[in-house]
Tab-separated table of C-alpha atoms (C1' of nucleotides) in Angstrom:
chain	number	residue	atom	x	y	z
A	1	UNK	CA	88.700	166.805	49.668
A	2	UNK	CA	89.796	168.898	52.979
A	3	UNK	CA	92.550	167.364	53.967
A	4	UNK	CA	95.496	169.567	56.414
A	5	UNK	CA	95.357	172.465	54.151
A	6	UNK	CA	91.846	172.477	53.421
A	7	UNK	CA	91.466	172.730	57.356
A	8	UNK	CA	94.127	175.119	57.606
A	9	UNK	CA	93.013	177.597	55.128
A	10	UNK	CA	89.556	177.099	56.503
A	11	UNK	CA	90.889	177.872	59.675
A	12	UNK	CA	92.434	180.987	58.950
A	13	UNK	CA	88.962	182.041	56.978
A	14	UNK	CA	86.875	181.552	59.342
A	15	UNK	CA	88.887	182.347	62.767
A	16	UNK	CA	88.888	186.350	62.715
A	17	UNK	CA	85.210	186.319	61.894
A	18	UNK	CA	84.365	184.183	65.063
A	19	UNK	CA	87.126	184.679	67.561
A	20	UNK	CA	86.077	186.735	70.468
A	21	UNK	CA	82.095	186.905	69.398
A	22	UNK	CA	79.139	184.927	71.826
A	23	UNK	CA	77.277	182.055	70.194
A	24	UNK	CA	73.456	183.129	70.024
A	25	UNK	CA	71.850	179.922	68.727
A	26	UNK	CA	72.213	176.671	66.525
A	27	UNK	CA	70.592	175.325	63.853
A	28	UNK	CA	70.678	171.820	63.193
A	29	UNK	CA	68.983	170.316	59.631
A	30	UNK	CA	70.340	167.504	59.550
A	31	UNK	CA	72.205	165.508	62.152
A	32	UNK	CA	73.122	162.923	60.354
A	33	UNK	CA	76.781	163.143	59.907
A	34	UNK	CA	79.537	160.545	60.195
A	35	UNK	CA	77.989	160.199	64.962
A	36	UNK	CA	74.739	162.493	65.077
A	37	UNK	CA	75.452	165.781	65.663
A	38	UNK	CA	74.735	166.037	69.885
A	39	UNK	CA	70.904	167.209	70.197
A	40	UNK	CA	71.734	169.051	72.944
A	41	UNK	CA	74.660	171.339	70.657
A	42	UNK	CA	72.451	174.189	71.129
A	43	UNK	CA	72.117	174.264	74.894
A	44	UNK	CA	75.844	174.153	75.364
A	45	UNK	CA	76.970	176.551	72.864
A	46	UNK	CA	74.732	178.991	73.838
A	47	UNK	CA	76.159	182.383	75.223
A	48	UNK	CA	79.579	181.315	75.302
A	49	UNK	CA	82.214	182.989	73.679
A	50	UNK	CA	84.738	181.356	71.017
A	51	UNK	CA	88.177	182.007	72.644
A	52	UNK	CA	90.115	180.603	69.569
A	53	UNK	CA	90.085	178.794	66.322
A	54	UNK	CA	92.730	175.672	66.648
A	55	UNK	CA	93.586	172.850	64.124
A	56	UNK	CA	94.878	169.313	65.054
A	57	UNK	CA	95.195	167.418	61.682
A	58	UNK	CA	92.249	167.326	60.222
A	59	UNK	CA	90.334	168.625	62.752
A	60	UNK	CA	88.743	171.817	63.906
A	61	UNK	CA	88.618	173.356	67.466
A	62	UNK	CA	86.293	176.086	68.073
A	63	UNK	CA	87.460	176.442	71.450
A	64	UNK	CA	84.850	178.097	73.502
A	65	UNK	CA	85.274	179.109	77.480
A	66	UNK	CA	84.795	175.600	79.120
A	67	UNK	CA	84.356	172.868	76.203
A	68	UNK	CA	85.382	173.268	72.275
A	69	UNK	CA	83.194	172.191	69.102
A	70	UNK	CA	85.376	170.086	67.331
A	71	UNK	CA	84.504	169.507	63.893
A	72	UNK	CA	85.769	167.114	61.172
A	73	UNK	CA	84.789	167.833	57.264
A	74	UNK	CA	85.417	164.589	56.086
A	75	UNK	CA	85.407	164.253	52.394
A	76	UNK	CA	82.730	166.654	51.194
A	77	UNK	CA	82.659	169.493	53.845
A	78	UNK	CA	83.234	173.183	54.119
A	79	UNK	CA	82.431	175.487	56.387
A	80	UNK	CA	81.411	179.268	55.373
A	81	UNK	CA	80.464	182.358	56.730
A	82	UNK	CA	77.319	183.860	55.323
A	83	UNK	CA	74.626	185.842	56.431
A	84	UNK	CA	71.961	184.456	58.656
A	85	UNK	CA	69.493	185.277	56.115
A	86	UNK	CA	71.022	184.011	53.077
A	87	UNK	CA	68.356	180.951	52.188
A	88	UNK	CA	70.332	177.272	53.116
A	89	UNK	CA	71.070	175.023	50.108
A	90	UNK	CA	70.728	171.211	50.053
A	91	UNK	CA	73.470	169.765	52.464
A	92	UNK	CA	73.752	172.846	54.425
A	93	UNK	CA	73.243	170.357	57.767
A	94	UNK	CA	74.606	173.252	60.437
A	95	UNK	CA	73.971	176.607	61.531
A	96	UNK	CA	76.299	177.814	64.365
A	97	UNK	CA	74.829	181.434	64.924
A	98	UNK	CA	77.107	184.493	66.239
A	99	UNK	CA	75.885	187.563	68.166
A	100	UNK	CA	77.800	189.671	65.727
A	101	UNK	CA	75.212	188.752	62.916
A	102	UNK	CA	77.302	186.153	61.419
A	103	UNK	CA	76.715	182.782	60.941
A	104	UNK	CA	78.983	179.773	60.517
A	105	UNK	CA	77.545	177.028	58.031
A	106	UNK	CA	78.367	174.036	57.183
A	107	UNK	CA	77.498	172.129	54.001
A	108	UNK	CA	78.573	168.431	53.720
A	109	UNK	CA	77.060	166.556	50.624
A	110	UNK	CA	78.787	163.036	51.627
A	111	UNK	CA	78.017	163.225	55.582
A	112	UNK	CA	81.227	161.777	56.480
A	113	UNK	CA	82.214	164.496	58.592
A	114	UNK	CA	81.725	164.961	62.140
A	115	UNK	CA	80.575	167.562	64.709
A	116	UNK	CA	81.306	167.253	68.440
A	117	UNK	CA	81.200	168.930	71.711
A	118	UNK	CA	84.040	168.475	74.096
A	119	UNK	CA	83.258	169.511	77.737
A	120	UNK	CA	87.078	169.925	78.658
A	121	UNK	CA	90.225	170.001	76.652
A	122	UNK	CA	89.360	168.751	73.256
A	123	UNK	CA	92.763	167.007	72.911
A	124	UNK	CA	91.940	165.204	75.552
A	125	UNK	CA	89.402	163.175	73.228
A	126	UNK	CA	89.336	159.704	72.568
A	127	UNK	CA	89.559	160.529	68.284
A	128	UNK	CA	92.378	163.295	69.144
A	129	UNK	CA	94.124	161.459	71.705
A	130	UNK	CA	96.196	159.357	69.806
A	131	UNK	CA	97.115	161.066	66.828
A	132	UNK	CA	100.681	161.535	65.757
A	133	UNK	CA	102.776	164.401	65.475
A	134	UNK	CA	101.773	167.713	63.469
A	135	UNK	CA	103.885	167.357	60.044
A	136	UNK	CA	104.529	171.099	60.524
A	137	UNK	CA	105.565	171.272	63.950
A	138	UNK	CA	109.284	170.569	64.849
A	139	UNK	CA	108.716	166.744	66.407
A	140	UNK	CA	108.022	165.783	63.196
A	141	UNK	CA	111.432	164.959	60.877
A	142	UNK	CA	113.228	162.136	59.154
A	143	UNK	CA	114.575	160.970	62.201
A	144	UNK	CA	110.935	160.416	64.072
A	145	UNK	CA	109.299	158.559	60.655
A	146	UNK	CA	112.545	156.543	60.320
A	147	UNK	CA	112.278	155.251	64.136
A	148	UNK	CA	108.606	155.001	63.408
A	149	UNK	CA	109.259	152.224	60.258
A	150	UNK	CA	111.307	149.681	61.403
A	151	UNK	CA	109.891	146.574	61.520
A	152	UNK	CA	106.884	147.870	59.385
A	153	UNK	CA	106.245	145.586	56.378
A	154	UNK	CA	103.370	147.816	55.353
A	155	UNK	CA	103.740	150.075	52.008
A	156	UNK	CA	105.103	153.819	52.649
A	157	UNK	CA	101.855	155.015	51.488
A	158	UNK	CA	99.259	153.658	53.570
A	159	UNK	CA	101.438	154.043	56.540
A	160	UNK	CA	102.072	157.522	55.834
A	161	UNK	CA	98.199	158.054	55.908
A	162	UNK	CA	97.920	156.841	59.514
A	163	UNK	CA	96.972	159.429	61.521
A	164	UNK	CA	98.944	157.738	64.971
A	165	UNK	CA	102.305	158.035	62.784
A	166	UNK	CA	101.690	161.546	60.991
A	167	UNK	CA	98.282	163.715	60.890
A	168	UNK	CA	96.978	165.417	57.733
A	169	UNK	CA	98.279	163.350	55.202
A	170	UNK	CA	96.032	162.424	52.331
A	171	UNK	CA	95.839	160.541	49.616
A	172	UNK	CA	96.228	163.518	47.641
A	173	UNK	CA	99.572	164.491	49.706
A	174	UNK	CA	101.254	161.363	50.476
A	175	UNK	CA	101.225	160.939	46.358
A	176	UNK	CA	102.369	163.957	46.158
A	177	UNK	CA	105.013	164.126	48.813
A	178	UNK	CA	106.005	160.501	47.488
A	179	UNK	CA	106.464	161.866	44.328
A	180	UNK	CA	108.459	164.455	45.109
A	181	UNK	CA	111.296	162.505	47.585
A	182	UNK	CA	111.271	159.992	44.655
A	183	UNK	CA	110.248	157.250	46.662
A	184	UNK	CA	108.196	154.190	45.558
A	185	UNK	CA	104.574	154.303	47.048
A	186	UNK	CA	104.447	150.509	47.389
A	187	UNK	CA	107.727	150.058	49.189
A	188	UNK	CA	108.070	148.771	52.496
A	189	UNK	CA	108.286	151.471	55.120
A	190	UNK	CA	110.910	149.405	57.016
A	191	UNK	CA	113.294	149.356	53.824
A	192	UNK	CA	113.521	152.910	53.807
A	193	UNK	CA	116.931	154.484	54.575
A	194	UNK	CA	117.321	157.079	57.638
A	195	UNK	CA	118.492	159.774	54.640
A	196	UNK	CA	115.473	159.089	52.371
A	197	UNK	CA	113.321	159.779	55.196
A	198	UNK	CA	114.841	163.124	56.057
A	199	UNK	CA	113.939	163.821	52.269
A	200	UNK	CA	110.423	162.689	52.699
A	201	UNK	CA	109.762	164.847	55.928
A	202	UNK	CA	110.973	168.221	54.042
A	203	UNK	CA	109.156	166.440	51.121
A	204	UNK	CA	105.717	166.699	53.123
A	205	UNK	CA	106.407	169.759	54.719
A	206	UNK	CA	106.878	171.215	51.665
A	207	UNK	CA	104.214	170.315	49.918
A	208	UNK	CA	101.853	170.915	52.828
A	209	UNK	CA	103.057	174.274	52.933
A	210	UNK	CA	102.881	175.262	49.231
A	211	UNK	CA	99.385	173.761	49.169
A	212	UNK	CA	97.970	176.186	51.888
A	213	UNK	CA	99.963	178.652	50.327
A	214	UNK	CA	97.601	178.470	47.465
A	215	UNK	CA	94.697	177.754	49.216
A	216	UNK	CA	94.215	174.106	49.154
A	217	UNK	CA	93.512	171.883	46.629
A	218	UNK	CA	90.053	171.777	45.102
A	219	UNK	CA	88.876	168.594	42.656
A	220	UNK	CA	85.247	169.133	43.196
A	221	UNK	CA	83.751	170.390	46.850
A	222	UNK	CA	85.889	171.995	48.380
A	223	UNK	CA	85.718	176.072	48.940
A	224	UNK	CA	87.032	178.186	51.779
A	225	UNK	CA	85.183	179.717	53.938
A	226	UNK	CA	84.683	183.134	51.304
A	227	UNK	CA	83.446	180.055	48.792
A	228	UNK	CA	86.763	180.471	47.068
A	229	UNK	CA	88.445	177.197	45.617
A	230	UNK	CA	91.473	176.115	46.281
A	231	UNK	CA	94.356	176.720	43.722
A	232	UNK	CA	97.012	174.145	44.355
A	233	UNK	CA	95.257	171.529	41.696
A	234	UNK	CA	97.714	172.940	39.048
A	235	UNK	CA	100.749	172.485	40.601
A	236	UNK	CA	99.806	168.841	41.590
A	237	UNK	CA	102.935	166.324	39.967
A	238	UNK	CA	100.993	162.963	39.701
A	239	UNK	CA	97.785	162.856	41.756
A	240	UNK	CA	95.107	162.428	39.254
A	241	UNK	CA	97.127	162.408	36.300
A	242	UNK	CA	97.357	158.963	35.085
A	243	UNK	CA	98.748	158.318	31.573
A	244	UNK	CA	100.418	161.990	31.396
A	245	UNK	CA	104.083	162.201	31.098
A	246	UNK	CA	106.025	162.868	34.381
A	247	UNK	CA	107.142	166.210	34.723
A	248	UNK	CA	111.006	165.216	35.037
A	249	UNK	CA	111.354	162.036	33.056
A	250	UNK	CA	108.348	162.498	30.780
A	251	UNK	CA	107.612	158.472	31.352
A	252	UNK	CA	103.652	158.309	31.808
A	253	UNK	CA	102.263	158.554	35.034
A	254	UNK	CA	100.626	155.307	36.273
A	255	UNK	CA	97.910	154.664	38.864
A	256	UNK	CA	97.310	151.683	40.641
A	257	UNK	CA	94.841	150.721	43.703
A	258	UNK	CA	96.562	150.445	47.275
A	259	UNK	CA	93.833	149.323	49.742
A	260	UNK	CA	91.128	151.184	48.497
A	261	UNK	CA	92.475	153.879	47.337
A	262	UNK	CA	94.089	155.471	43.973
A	263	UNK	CA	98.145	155.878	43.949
A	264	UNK	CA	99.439	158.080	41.260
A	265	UNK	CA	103.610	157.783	40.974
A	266	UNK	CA	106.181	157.555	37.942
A	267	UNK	CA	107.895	153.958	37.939
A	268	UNK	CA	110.787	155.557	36.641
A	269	UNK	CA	111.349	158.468	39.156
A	270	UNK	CA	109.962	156.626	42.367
A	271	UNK	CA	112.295	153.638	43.430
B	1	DA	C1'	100.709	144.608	67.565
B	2	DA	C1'	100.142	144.940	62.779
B	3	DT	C1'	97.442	144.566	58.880
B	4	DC	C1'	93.460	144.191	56.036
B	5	DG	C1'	88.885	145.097	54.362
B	6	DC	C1'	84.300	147.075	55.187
B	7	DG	C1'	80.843	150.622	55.250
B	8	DC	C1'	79.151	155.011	55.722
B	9	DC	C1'	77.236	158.654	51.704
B	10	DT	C1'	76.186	161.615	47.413
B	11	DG	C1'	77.354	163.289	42.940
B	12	DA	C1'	79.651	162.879	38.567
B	13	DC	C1'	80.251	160.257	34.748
B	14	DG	C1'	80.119	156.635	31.135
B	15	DG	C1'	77.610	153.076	28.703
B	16	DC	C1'	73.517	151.428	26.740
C	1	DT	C1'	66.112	160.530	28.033
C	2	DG	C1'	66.775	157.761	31.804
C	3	DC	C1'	68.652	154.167	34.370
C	4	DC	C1'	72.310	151.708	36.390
C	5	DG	C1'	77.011	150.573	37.699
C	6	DT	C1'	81.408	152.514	39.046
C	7	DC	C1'	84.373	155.605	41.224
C	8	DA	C1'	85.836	159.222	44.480
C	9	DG	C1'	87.769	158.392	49.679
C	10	DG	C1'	88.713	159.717	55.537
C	11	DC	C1'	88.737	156.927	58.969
C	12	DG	C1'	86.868	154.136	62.790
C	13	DC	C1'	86.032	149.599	63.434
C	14	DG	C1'	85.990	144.541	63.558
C	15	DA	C1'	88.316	140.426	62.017
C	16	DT	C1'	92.521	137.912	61.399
DNA sequence: AATCGCGCCTGACGGC
DNA sequence: TGCCGTCAGGCGCGAT
């Protein structure tokens, strides 16, 4: 499930293919996704040129001379490149067609991912507007998540999956990251010390960095844009391996539900 | 303002 | 074999 470096490694994929070259046409299957694809997507994109391939979170910029295509995956999508002639499989919803003979598809079983067109600055959008700070960039540290927490009675998880206090943190991640800084995934994010927090920024930065390092992480749908999965899955600590014994402490991993979602953690490690 | 729960959607999987 | 229920979950949104 794409989450930052799904979109990051798709990024890189797909950006030297694209940048520079002229849209020629679109092809939209199915517009169906998470808001209808705009029916006018073709008209705009049309003749103009992609300028540069951008990320913020989980989202993609195909930043084109006046307006962007910003594009979300969701929890099923991927974007390729293939050849315009290569037949389209079930779920292959988009077609974004380049001059260079190269065409950008996009596949997205679950349809909860999202393709818009921006006339102006895409950051400027109402869903990019207010997101929080890039985990990788340098506004983001123990210091900013730490201010950020007080007087928050909600778990550490689910607030570090808020995209208006950190972007690109999944469920898949914030276990992870959790994990790794030894904190508890159900404990207060207000009764978390300033120095635990500086361990659980470099805790998601490192993660997030080893994980695009290898590619991503792939469980079932995702593949970059050369239909290559991603390799981090084996270096995962917890997600997704309930009843297995913690790396460190060998006590067995447990899983428990936290809003609607799966937490993985070791009771013994995390406090 | 913070927090909680819903619903969108398909595919995989287990039980009978 | 086939059917049906459950789970996977990003994230905007409405309710409290």
């Amino acid at each position: 499930m794409p989450e930052l470096p799904e979109v990051e490694t798709t990024r890189r994929g797909i950006a030297p293919h694209i940048t520079g070259h002229r849209i020629s046409g679109v092809i939209v299957r199915e517009p169906r996704l998470r808001w209808p694809i705009p029916p006018d997507l073709g008209q705009k994109l049309r003749g103009r040129r992609i300028q540069s391939v951008g990320r913020r979170g989980k989202y993609l910029l195909l930043e084109a001379d006046q307006g962007a295509v910003i594009i979300h995956l969701g929890m099923s999508g991927s974007l390729r490149l293939v050849d315009p002639v290569e037949p389209p499989l079930r779920h292959d919803h988009l077609d974004i067609l380049f001059e260079n003979d190269r065409c950008l598809r996009l596949r997205d079983p679950r349809r909860f991912g999202a393709v818009l067109w921006m006339e102006s600055d895409p950051r400027g959008h109402g869903l990019l507007a207010r997101l929080g700070p890039e985990p990788l960039e340098s506004d983001f540290d123990g210091d900013y998540l730490y201010g950020r927490s007080r007087g928050r009675r909600t778990a550490i998880k689910p607030f570090l999956m808020d995209n208006r206090i950190v972007v690109g943190v999944g469920n898949i991640y914030a276990c992870e990251s959790l994990y790794l800084a030894g904190i508890h995934p159900l404990r207060p994010a207000g009764r978390i010390s300033r120095n635990r927090y500086r361990r659980l920024a470099s805790s998601i930065q490192q993660t997030l960095c080893q994980a695009i390092a290898a590619g991503g992480t792939t469980l079932r749908d995702f593949l970059s844009s050369e239909g290559r999965p991603g390799y981090f899955r084996q270096q995962l600590q917890v997600y997704g391996r309930a009843g297995e014994p913690c790396p460190r402490c060998s006590t067995p991993i447990r899983q428990v539900r936290q809003g609607q979602r799966s937490t993985f953690f070791c009771s013994r490690c995390q406090t």
